[in-house]
Each structure stands twice: as C-alpha cells, then as structure tokens.
mmCIF file with all atom_site columns, C-alpha atoms in Angstrom:
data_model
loop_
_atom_site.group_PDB
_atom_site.id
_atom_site.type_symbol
_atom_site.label_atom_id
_atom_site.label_alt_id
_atom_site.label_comp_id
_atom_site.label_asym_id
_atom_site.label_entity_id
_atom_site.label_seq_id
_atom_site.pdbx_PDB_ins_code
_atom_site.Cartn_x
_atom_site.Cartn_y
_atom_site.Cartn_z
_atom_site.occupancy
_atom_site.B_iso_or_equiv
_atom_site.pdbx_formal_charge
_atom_site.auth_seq_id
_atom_site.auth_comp_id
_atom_site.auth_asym_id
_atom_site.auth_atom_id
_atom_site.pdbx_PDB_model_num
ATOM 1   C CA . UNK A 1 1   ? -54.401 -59.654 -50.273 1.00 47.00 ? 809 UNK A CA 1
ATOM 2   C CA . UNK A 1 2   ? -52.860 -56.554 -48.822 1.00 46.00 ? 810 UNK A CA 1
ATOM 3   C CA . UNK A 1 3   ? -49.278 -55.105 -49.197 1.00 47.00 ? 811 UNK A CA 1
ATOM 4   C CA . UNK A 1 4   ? -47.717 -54.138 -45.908 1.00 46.00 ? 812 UNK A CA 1
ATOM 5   C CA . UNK A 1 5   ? -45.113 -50.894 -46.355 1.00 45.00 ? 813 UNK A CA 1
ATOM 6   C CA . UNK A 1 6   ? -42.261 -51.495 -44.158 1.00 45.00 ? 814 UNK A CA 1
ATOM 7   C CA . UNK A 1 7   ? -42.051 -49.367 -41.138 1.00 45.00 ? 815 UNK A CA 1
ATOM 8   C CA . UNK A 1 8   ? -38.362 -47.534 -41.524 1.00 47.00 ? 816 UNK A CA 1
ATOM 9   C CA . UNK A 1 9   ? -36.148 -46.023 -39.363 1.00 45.00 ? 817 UNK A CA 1
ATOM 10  C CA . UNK A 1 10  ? -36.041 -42.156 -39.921 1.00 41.00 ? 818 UNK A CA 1
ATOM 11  C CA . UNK A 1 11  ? -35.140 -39.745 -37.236 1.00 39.00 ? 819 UNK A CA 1
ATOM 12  C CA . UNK A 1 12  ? -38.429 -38.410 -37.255 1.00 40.00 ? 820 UNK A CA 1
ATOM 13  C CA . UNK A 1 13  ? -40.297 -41.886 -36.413 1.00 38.00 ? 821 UNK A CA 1
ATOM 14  C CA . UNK A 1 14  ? -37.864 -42.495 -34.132 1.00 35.00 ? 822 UNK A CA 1
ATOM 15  C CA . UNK A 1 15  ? -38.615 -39.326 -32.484 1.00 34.00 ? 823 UNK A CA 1
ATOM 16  C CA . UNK A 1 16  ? -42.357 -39.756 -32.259 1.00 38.00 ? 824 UNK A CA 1
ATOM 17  C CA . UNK A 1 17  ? -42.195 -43.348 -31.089 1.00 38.00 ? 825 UNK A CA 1
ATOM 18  C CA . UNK A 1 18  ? -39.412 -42.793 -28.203 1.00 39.00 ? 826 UNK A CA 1
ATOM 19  C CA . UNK A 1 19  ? -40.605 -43.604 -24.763 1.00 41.00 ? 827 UNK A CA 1
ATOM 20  C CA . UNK A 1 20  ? -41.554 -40.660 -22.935 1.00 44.00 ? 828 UNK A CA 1
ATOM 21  C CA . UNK A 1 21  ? -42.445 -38.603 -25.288 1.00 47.00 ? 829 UNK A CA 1
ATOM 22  C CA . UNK A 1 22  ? -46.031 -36.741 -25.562 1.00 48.00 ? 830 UNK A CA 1
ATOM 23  C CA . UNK A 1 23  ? -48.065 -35.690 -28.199 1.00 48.00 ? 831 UNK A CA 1
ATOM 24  C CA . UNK A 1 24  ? -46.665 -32.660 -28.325 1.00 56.00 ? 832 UNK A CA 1
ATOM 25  C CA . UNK A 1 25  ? -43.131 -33.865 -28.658 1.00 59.00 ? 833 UNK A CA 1
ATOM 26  C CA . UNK A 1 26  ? -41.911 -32.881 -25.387 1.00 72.00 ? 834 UNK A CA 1
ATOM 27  C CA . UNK A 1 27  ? -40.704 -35.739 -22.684 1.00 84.00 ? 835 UNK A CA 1
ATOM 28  C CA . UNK A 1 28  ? -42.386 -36.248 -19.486 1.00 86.00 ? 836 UNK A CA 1
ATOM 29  C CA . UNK A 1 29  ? -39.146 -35.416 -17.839 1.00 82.00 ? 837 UNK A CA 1
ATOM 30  C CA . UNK A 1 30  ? -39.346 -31.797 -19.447 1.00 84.00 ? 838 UNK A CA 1
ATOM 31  C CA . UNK A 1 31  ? -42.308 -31.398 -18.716 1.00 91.00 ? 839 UNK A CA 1
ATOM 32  C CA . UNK A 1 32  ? -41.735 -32.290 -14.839 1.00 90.00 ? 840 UNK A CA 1
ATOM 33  C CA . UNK A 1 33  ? -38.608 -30.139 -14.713 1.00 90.00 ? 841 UNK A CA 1
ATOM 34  C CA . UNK A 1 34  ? -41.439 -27.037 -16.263 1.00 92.00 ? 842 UNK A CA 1
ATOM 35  C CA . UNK A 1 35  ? -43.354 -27.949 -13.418 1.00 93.00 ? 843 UNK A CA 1
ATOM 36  C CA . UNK A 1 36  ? -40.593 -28.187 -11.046 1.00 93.00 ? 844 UNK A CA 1
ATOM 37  C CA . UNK A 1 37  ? -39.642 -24.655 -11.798 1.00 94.00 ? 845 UNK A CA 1
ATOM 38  C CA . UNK A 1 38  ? -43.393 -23.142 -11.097 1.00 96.00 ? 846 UNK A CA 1
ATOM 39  C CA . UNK A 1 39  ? -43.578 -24.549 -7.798  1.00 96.00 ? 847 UNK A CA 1
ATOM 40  C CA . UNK A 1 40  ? -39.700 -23.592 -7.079  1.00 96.00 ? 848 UNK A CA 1
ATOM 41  C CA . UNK A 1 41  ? -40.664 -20.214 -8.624  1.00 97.00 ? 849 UNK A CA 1
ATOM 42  C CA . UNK A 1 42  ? -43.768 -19.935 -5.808  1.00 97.00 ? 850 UNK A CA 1
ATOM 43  C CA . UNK A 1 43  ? -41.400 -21.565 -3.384  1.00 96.00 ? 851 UNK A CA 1
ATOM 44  C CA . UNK A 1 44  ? -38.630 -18.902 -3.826  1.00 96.00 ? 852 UNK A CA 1
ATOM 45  C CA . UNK A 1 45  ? -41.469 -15.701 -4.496  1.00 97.00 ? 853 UNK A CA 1
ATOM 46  C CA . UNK A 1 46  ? -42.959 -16.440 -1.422  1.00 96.00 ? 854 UNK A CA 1
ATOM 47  C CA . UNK A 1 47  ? -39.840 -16.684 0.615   1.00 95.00 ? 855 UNK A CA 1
ATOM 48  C CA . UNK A 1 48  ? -38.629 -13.689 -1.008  1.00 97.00 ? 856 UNK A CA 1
ATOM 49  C CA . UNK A 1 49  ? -42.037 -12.116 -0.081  1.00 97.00 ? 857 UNK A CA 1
ATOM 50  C CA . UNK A 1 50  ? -41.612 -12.559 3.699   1.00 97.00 ? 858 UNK A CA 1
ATOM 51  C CA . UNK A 1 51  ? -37.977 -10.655 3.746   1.00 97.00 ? 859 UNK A CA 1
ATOM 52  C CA . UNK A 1 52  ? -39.136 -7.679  1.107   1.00 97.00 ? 860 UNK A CA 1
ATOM 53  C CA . UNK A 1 53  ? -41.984 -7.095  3.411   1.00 97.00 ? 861 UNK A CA 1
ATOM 54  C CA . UNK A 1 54  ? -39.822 -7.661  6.706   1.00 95.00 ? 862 UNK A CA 1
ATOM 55  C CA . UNK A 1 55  ? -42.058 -10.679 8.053   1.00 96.00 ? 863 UNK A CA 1
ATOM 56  C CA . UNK A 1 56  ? -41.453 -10.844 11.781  1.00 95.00 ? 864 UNK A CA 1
ATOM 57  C CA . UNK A 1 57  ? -39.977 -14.595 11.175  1.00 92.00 ? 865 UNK A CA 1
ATOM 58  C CA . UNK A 1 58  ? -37.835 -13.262 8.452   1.00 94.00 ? 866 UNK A CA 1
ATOM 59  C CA . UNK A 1 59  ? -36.416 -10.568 10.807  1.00 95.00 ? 867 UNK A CA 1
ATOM 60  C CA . UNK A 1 60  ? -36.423 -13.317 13.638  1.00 93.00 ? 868 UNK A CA 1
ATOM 61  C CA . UNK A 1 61  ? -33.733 -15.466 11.630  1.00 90.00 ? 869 UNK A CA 1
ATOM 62  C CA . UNK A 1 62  ? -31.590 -12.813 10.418  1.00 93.00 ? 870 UNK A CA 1
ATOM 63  C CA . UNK A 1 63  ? -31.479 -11.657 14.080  1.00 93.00 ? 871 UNK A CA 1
ATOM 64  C CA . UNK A 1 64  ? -30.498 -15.454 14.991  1.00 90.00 ? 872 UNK A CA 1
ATOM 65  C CA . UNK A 1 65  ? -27.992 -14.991 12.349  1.00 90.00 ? 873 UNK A CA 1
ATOM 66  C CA . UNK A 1 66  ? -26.852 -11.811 13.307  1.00 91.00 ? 874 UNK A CA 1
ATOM 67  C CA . UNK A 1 67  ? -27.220 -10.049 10.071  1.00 92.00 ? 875 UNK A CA 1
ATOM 68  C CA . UNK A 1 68  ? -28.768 -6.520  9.454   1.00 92.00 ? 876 UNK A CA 1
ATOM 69  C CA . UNK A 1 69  ? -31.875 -5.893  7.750   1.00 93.00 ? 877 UNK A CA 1
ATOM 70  C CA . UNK A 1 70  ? -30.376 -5.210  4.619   1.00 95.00 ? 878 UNK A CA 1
ATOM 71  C CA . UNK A 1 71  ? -29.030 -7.963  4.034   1.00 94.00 ? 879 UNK A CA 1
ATOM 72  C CA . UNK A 1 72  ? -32.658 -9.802  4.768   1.00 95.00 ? 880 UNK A CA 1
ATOM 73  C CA . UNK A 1 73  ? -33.629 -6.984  1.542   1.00 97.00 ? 881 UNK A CA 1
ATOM 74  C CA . UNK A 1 74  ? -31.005 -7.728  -0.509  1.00 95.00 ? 882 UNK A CA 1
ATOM 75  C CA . UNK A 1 75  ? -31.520 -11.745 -0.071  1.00 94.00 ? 883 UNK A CA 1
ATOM 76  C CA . UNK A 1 76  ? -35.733 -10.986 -0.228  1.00 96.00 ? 884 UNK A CA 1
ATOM 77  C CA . UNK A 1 77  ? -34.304 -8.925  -3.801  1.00 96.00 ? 885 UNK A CA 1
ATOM 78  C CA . UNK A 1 78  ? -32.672 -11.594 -5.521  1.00 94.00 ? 886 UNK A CA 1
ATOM 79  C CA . UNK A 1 79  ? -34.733 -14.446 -4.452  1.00 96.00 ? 887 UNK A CA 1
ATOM 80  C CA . UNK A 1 80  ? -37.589 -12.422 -5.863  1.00 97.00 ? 888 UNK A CA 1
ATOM 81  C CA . UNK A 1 81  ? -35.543 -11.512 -9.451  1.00 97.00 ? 889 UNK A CA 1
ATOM 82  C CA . UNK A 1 82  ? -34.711 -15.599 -9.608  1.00 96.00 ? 890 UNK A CA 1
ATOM 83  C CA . UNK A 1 83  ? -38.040 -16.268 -8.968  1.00 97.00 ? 891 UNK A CA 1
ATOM 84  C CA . UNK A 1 84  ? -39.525 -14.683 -12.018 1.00 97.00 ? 892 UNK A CA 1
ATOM 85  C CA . UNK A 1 85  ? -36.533 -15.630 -13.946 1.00 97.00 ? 893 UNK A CA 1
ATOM 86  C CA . UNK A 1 86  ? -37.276 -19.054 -13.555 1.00 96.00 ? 894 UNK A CA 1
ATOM 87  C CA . UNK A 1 87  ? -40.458 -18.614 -14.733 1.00 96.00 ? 895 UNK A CA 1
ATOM 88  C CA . UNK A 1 88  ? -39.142 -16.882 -18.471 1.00 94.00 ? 896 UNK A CA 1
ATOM 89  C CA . UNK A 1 89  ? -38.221 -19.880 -20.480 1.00 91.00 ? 897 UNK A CA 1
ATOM 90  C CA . UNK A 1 90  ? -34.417 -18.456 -21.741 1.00 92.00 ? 898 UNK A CA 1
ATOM 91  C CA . UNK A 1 91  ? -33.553 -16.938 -17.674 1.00 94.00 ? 899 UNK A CA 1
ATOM 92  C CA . UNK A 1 92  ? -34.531 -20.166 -16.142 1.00 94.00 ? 900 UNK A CA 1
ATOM 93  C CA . UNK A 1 93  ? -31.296 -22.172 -16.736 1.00 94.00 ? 901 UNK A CA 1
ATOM 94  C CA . UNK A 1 94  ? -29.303 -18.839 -15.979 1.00 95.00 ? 902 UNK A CA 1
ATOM 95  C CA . UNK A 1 95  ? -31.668 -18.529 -12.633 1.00 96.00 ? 903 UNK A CA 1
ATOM 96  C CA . UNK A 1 96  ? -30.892 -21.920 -11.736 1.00 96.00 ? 904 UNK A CA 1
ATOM 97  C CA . UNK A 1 97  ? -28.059 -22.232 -11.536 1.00 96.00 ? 905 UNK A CA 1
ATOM 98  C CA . UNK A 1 98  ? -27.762 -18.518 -9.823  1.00 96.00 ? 906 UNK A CA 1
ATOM 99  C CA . UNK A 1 99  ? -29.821 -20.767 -7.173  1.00 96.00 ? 907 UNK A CA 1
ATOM 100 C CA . UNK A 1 100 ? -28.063 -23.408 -7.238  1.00 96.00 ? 908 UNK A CA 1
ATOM 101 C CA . UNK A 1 101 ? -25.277 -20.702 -5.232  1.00 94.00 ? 909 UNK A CA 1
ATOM 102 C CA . UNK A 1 102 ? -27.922 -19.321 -3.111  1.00 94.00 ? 910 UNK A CA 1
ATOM 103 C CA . UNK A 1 103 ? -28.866 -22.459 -1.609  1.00 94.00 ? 911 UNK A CA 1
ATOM 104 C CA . UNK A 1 104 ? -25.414 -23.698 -0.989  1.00 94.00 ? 912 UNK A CA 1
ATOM 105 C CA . UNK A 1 105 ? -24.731 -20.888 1.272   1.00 92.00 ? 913 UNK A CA 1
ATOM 106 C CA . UNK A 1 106 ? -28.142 -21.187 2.577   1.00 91.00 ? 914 UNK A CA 1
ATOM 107 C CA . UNK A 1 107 ? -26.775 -24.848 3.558   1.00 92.00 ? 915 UNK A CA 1
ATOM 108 C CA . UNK A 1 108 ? -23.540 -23.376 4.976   1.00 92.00 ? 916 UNK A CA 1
ATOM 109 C CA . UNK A 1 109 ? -25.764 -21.053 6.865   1.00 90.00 ? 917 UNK A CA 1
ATOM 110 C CA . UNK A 1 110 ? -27.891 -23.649 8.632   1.00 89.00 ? 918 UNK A CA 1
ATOM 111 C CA . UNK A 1 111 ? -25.046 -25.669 9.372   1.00 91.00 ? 919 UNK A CA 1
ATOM 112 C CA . UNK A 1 112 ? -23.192 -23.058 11.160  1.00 90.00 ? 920 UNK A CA 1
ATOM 113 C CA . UNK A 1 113 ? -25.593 -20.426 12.466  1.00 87.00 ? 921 UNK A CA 1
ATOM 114 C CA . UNK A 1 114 ? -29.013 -21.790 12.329  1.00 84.00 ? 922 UNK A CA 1
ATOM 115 C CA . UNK A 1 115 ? -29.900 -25.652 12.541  1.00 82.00 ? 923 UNK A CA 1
ATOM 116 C CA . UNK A 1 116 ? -28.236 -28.674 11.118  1.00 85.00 ? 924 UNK A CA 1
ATOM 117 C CA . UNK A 1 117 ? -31.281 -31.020 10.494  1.00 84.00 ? 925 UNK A CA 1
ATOM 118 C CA . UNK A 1 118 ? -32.970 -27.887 8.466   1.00 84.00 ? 926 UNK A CA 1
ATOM 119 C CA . UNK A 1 119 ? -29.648 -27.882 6.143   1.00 84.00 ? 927 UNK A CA 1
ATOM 120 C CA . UNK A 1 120 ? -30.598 -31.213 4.155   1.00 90.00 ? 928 UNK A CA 1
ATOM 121 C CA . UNK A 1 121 ? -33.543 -28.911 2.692   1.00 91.00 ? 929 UNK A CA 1
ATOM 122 C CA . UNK A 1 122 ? -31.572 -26.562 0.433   1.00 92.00 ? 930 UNK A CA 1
ATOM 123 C CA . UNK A 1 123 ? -29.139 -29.589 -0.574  1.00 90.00 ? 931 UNK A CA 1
ATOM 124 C CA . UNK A 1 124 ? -31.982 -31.206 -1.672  1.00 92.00 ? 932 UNK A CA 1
ATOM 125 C CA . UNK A 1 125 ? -33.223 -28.477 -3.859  1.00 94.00 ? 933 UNK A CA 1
ATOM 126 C CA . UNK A 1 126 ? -29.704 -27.795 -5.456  1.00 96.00 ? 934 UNK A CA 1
ATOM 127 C CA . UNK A 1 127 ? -29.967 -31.401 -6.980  1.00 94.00 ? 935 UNK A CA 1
ATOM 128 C CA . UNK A 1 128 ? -33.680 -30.400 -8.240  1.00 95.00 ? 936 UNK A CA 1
ATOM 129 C CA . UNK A 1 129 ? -32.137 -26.870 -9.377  1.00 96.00 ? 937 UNK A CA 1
ATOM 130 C CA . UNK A 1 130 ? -29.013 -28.626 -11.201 1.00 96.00 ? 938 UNK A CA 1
ATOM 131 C CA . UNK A 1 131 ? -31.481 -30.355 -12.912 1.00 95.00 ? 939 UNK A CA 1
ATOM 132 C CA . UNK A 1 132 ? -33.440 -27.497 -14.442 1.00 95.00 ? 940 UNK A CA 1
ATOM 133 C CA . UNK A 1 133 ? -29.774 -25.955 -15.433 1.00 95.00 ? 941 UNK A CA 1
ATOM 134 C CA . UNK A 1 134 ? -29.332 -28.696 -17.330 1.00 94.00 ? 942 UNK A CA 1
ATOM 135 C CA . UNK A 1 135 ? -32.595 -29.511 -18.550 1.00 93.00 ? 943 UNK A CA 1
ATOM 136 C CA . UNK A 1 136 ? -32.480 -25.657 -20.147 1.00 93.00 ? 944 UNK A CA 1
ATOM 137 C CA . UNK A 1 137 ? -28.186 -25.321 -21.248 1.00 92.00 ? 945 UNK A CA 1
ATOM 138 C CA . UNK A 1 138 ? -29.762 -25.464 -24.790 1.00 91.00 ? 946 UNK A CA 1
ATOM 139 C CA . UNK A 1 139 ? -31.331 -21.656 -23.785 1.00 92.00 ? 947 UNK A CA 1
ATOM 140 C CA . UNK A 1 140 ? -28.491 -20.748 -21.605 1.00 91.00 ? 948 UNK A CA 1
ATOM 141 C CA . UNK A 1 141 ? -26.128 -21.454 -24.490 1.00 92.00 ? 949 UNK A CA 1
ATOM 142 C CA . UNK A 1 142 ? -28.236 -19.496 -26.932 1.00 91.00 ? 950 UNK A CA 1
ATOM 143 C CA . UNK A 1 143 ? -28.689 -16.239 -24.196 1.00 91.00 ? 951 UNK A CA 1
ATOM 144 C CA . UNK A 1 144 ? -24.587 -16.228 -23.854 1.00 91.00 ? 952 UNK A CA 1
ATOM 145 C CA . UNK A 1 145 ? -24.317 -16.439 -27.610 1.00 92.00 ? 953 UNK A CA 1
ATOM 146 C CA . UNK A 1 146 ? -26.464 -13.275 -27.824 1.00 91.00 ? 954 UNK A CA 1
ATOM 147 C CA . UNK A 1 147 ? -25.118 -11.289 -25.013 1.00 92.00 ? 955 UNK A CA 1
ATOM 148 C CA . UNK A 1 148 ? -21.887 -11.933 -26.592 1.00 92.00 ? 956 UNK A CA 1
ATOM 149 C CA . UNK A 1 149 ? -22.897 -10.497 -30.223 1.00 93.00 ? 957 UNK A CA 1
ATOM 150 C CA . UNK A 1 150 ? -24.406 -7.639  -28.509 1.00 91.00 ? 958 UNK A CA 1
ATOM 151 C CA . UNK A 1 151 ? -21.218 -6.594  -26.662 1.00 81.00 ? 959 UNK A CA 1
#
C-alpha cells in the first residue's frame, strides 16, 4: 500500500495551478493585452505612416478639418513615437495611456468636424488602451521611480 503526501497550499502551487495561467507563468489575459499592443502598435505605425509621408487621404482629412500640414506631421510624429513605445515592454503603459489622450480628441474630432458614426472607433480603442495601462502600472510605476532617482 502506498502513502499519499498531502497536496498543500503554498503560494507557489497556488500560482501554478490558477486558472489562466500558462506554462510559462504568464495569464492568457497578459498575453492577449501583449498581443493587443502589436497589432495597436501596426495600427497606430501605419496611420502615423500615411501623415509622415503626407498620404493624399491624410492631407484630404486635415483639409476637411481645416488644419495645416503641420499639424498632420506633428500628429504622424507622435503616433509614430507611441507606436514603438508600445512595443518596449517598460514605455508601453506610459504610451498607453499617452493614447488613451490621443484618441479622445480623435473622438472629439469626429464628432465635431469629421463624422459621428466614425467616432465610436477611437472610444472603442481607449477601453482596449486603458487596459494595456493597467495591465503594465507595475512598469510604469518602476520607470517613474527611476526617472525620479535620476533627477
């Protein structure tokens, strides 16, 4: 007859049995949000793509909107800086939530210069963002605590 050891409660078996989690240790959630911020880093790249190279429907909107081409540059500019931010594991919270700004006033924008049904879209991806931003305050927290040493 065989002695069965008691399965106990440590933090560590708790960890590895949790639902959700991979092999690796990391949820499927976290890994979603990782994915969520490569396709929201082509997303924003390519949009910021069209303005830094002055795509003719780039240009056509800002004309709609009545704004100059430099502010189509400086938009095209800091879409492209958040892009690649999201993509560097201890920017992305801080480019989130930068974002999570943008596309507000990219909201206000389509609901009073552009078209209404087209301002859902950047709403939508503000939740998506917010979730990124928190997904990575651990980082964020640990950046600001640096930056704050260093000054």
């Amino acid at each position: 007859m065989s002695e069965c050891t008691p399965v106990r409660n440590t933090p560590a078996a708790t960890l590895a049995t949790s639902a959700g989690t991979r092999a690796g240790g990391r949820s499927r959630g976290a890994v979603a949000l990782t994915a969520a911020r490569v396709v929201l880093a082509l997303f924003f790249g390519f949009s910021a793509f069209a303005k830094l190279i002055a795509h003719e429907t780039a240009i056509e909107s800002f004309d709609r909107m009545g704004w100059n081409q430099a502010a189509m540059y400086t938009i095209g500019g800091l879409e492209m800086a958040g892009a690649i931010a999201l993509l560097i594991p201890v920017l992305a919270g801080v480019a989130a939530m930068a974002f999570c700004g943008l596309m507000a006033g990219a909201s206000i924008v389509q609901l009073t210069l552009l078209d209404r049904m087209n301002a859902i879209m950047p709403a939508l991806l503000i939740v998506l963002l917010v979730l990124i931003a928190r997904e990575r305050r651990g980082r964020t927290a640990d950046l600001v605590a640096l930056v704050r040493r260093r000054a």
